[in-house]
CSV table of C-alpha atoms and ligand atoms in Angstrom, one decimal:
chain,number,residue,atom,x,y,z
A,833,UNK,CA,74.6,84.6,87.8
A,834,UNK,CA,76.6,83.4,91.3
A,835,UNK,CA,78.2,85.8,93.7
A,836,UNK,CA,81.0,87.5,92.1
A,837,UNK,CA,84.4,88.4,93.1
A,838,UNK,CA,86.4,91.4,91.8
A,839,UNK,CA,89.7,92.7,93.4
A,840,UNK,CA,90.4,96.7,93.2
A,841,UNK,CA,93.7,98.2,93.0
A,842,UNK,CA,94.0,101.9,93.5
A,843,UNK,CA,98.0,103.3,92.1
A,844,UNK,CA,98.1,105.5,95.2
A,845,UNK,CA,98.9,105.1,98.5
A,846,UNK,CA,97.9,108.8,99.3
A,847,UNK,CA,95.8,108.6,102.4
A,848,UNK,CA,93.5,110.8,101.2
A,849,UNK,CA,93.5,109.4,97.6
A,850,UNK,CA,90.7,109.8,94.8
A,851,UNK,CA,91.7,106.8,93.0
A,852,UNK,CA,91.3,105.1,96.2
A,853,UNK,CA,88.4,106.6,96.9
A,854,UNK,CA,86.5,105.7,94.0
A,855,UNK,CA,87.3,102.6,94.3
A,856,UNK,CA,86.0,102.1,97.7
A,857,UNK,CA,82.8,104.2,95.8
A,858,UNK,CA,82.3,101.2,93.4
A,859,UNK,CA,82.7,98.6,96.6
A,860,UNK,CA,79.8,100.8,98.2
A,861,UNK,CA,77.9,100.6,95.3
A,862,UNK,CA,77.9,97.0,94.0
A,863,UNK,CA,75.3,95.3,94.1
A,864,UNK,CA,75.0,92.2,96.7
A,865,UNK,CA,76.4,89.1,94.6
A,866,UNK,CA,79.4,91.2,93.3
A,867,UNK,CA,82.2,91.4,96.1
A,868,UNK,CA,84.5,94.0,95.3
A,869,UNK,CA,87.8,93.3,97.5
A,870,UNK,CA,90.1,96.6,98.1
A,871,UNK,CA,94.0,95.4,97.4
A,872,UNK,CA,95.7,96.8,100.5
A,873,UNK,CA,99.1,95.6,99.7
A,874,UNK,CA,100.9,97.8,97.2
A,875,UNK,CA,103.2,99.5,99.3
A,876,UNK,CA,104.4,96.2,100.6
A,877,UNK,CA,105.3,94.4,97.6
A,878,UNK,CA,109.3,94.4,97.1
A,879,UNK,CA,110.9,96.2,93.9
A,880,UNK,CA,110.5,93.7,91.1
A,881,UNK,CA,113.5,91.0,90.5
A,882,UNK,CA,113.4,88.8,88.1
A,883,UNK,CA,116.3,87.0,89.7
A,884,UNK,CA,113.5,85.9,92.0
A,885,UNK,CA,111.3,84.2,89.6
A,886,UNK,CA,109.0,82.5,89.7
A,887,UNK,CA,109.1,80.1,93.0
A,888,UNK,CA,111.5,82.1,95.0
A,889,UNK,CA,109.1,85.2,94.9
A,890,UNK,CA,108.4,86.7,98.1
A,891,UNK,CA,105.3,85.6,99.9
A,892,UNK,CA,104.1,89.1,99.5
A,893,UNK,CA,104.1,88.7,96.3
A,894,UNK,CA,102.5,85.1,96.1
A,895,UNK,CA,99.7,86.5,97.9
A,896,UNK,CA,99.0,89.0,95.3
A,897,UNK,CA,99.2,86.7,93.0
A,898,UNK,CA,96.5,84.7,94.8
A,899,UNK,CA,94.6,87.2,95.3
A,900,UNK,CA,94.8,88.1,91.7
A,901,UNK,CA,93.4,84.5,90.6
A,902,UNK,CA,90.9,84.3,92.6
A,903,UNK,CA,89.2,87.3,91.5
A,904,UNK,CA,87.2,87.0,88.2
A,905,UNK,CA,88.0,90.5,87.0
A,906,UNK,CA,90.3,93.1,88.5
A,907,UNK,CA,89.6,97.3,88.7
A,908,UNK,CA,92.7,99.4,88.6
A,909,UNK,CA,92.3,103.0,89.0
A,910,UNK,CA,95.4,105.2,88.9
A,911,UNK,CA,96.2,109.1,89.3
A,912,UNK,CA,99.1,109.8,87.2
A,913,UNK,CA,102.6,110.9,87.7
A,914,UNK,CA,104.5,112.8,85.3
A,915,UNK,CA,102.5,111.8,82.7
A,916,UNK,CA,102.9,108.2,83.3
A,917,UNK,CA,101.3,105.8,86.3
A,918,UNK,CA,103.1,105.5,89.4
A,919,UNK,CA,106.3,103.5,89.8
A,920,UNK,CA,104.8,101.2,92.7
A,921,UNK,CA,101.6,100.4,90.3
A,922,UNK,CA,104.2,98.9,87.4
A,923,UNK,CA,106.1,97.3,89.9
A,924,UNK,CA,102.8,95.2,90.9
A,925,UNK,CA,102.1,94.8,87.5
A,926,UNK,CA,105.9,93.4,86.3
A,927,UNK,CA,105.7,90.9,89.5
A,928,UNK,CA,102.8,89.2,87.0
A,929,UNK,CA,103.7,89.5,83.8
A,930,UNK,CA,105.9,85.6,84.1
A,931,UNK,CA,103.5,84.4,86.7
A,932,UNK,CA,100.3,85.2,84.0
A,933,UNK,CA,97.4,86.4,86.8
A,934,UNK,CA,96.5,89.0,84.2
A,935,UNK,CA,96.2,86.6,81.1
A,936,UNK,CA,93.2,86.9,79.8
A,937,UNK,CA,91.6,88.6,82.8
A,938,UNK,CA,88.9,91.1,82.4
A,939,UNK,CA,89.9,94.4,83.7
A,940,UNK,CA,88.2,98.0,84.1
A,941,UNK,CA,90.9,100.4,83.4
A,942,UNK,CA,90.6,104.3,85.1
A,943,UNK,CA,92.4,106.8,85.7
A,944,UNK,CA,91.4,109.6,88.1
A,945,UNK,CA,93.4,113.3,88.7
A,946,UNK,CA,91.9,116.8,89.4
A,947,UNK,CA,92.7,117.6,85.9
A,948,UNK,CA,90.3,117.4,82.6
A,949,UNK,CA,92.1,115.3,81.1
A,950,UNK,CA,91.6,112.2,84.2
A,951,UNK,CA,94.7,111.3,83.8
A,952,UNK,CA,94.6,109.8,80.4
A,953,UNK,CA,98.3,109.6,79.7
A,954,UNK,CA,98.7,107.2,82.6
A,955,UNK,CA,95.8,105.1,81.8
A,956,UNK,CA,97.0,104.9,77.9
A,957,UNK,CA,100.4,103.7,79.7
A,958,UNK,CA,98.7,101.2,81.8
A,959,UNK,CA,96.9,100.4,78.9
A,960,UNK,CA,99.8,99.1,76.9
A,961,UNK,CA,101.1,97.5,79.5
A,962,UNK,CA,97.9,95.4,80.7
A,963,UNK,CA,97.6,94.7,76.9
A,964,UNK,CA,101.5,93.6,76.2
A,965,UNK,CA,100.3,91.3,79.6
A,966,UNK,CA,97.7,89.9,77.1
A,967,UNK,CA,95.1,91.2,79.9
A,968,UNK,CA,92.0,91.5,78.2
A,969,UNK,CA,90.9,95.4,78.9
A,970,UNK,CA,86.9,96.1,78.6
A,971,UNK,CA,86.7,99.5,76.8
A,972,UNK,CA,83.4,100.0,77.7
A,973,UNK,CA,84.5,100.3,81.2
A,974,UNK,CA,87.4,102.1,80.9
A,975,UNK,CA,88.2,105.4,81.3
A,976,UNK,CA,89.6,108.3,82.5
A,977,UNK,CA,87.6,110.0,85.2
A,978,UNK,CA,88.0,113.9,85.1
A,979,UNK,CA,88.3,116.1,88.2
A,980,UNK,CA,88.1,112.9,90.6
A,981,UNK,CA,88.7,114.7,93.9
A,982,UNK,CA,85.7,117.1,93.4
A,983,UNK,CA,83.5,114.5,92.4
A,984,UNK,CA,84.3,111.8,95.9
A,985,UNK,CA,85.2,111.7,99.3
A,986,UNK,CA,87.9,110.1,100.4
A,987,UNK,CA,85.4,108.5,102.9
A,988,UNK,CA,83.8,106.8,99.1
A,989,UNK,CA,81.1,108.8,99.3
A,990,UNK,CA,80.0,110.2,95.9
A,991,UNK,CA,79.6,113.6,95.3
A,992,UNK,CA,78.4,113.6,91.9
A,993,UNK,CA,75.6,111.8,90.7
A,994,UNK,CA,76.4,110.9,87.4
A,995,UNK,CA,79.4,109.9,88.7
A,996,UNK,CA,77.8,107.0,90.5
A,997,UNK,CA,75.7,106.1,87.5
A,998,UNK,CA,79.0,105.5,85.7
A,999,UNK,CA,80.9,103.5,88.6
A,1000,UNK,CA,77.4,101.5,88.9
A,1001,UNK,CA,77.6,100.9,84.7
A,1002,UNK,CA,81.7,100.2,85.1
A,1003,UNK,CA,80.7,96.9,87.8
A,1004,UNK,CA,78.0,95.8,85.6
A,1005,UNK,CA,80.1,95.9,82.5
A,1006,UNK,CA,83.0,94.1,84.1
A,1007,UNK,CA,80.5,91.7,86.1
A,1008,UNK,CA,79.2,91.0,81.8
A,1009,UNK,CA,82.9,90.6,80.5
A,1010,UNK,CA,83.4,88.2,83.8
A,1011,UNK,CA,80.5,86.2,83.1
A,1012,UNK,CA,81.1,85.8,79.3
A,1013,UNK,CA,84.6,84.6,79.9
A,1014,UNK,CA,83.6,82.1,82.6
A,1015,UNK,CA,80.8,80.9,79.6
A,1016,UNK,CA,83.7,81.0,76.9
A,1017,UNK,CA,85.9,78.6,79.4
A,1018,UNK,CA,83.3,76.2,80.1
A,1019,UNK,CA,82.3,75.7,75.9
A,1020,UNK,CA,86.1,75.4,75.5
A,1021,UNK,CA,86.2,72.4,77.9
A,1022,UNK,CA,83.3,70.6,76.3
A,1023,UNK,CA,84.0,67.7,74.2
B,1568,LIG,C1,104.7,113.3,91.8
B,1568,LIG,C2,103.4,113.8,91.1
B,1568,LIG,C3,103.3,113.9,89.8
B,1568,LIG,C4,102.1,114.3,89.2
B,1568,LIG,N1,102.0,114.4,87.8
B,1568,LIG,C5,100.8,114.6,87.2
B,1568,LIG,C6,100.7,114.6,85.8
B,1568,LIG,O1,101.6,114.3,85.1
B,1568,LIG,N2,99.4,114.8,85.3
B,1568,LIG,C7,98.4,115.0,86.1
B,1568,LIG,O2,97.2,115.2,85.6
B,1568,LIG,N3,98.5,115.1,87.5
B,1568,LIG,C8,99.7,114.9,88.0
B,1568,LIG,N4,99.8,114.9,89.4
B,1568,LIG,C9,98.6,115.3,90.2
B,1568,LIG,C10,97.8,114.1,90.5
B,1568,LIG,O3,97.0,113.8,89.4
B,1568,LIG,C11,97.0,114.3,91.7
B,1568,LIG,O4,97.8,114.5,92.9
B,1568,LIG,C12,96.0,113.2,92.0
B,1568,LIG,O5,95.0,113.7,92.9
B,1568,LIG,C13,96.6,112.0,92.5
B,1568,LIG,O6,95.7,111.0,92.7
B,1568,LIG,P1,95.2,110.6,94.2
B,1568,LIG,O7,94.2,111.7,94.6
B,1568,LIG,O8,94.5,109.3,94.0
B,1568,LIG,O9,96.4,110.5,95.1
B,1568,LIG,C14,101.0,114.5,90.0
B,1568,LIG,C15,101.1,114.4,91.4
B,1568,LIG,C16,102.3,114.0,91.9
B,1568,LIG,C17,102.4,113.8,93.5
């Protein structure tokens, strides 16, 4: 396989987040032909307006969207808020869904909160929505993540062990669903 590129997107903007921070986690941990490129621009993207769409779209927005394209598979990780994922995460997400970044796009879904249950309610919501986006979500490598701010720093340093066995199985299993779609494209353009 070639060097790899995979964009992360943590729902918080929480300075100290855990979402965030296993995210950078997985960045540390990848190995060196898979680039994992932290999305810093969440809190900068404008509320979504359809009445902008598509060329008219604020070059915030465009940039995310490039960004989005360029990178074979995308990892979102999300806390959740009241039961649902954060308003500024859907509102990335709706700036796609006419634009089509996330169309067939292999995506590692998690959800992290200091609770059991990791969040799960927000990660089935994000769920739907990456599917209704006709995303295509690896189950293998998603999941909810259970008592995520024990387990990391906020620095991305991993506390638990077997949480970095699972981050290290989440990149290779999205790094497999990249490379099989990249193999399913080329067949596709053969005569
Ligand atoms: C407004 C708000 C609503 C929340 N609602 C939930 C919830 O419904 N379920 C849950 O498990 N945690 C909930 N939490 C707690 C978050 O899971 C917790 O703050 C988590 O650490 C956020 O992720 P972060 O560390 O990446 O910022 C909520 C937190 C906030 C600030």
């Amino acid at each position: 396989m070639g060097s790899m590129d995979l964009l992360a997107i943590s729902g918080s903007l929480r300075p100290d987040s855990s979402n965030t921070a296993l995210l950078r986690a997985a960045q540390a941990l990848a190995p060196p032909d898979l680039r994992v490129t932290m999305y810093e621009g969440l809190a900068e993207l404008p509320p979504f307006d359809p009445g902008l769409e598509p060329e008219a779209a604020p070059p915030v927005v465009q940039a995310f969207r490039a960004q989005l394209q360029a990178a074979g598979g995308v990892i979102i990780c999300t806390p959740e808020y009241a039961h649902g994922m954060p308003g500024i995460l859907k509102n990335a997400l709706e700036w796609t869904v006419a634009s089509g970044e996330f169309v067939d796009k292999p995506v590692a879904a998690l959800s992290s909160s200091p609770a059991a249950s990791g969040g799960e309610r927000a990660l089935a919501w994000l769920t739907q929505t990456l599917t209704v986006m006709s995303a295509q979500i690896v189950p293998e490598v998603s999941r909810p993540i259970p008592f995520g701010r024990s387990r990391v720093k906020p620095s991305g340093d991993v506390v638990d062990p077997a949480l970095a066995e699972s981050l290290r199985a989440i990149l290779a299993g999205l790094a497999g669903a990249v490379e099989a779609r990249a193999a399913r494209a080329a067949q596709a353009d053969l005569p």
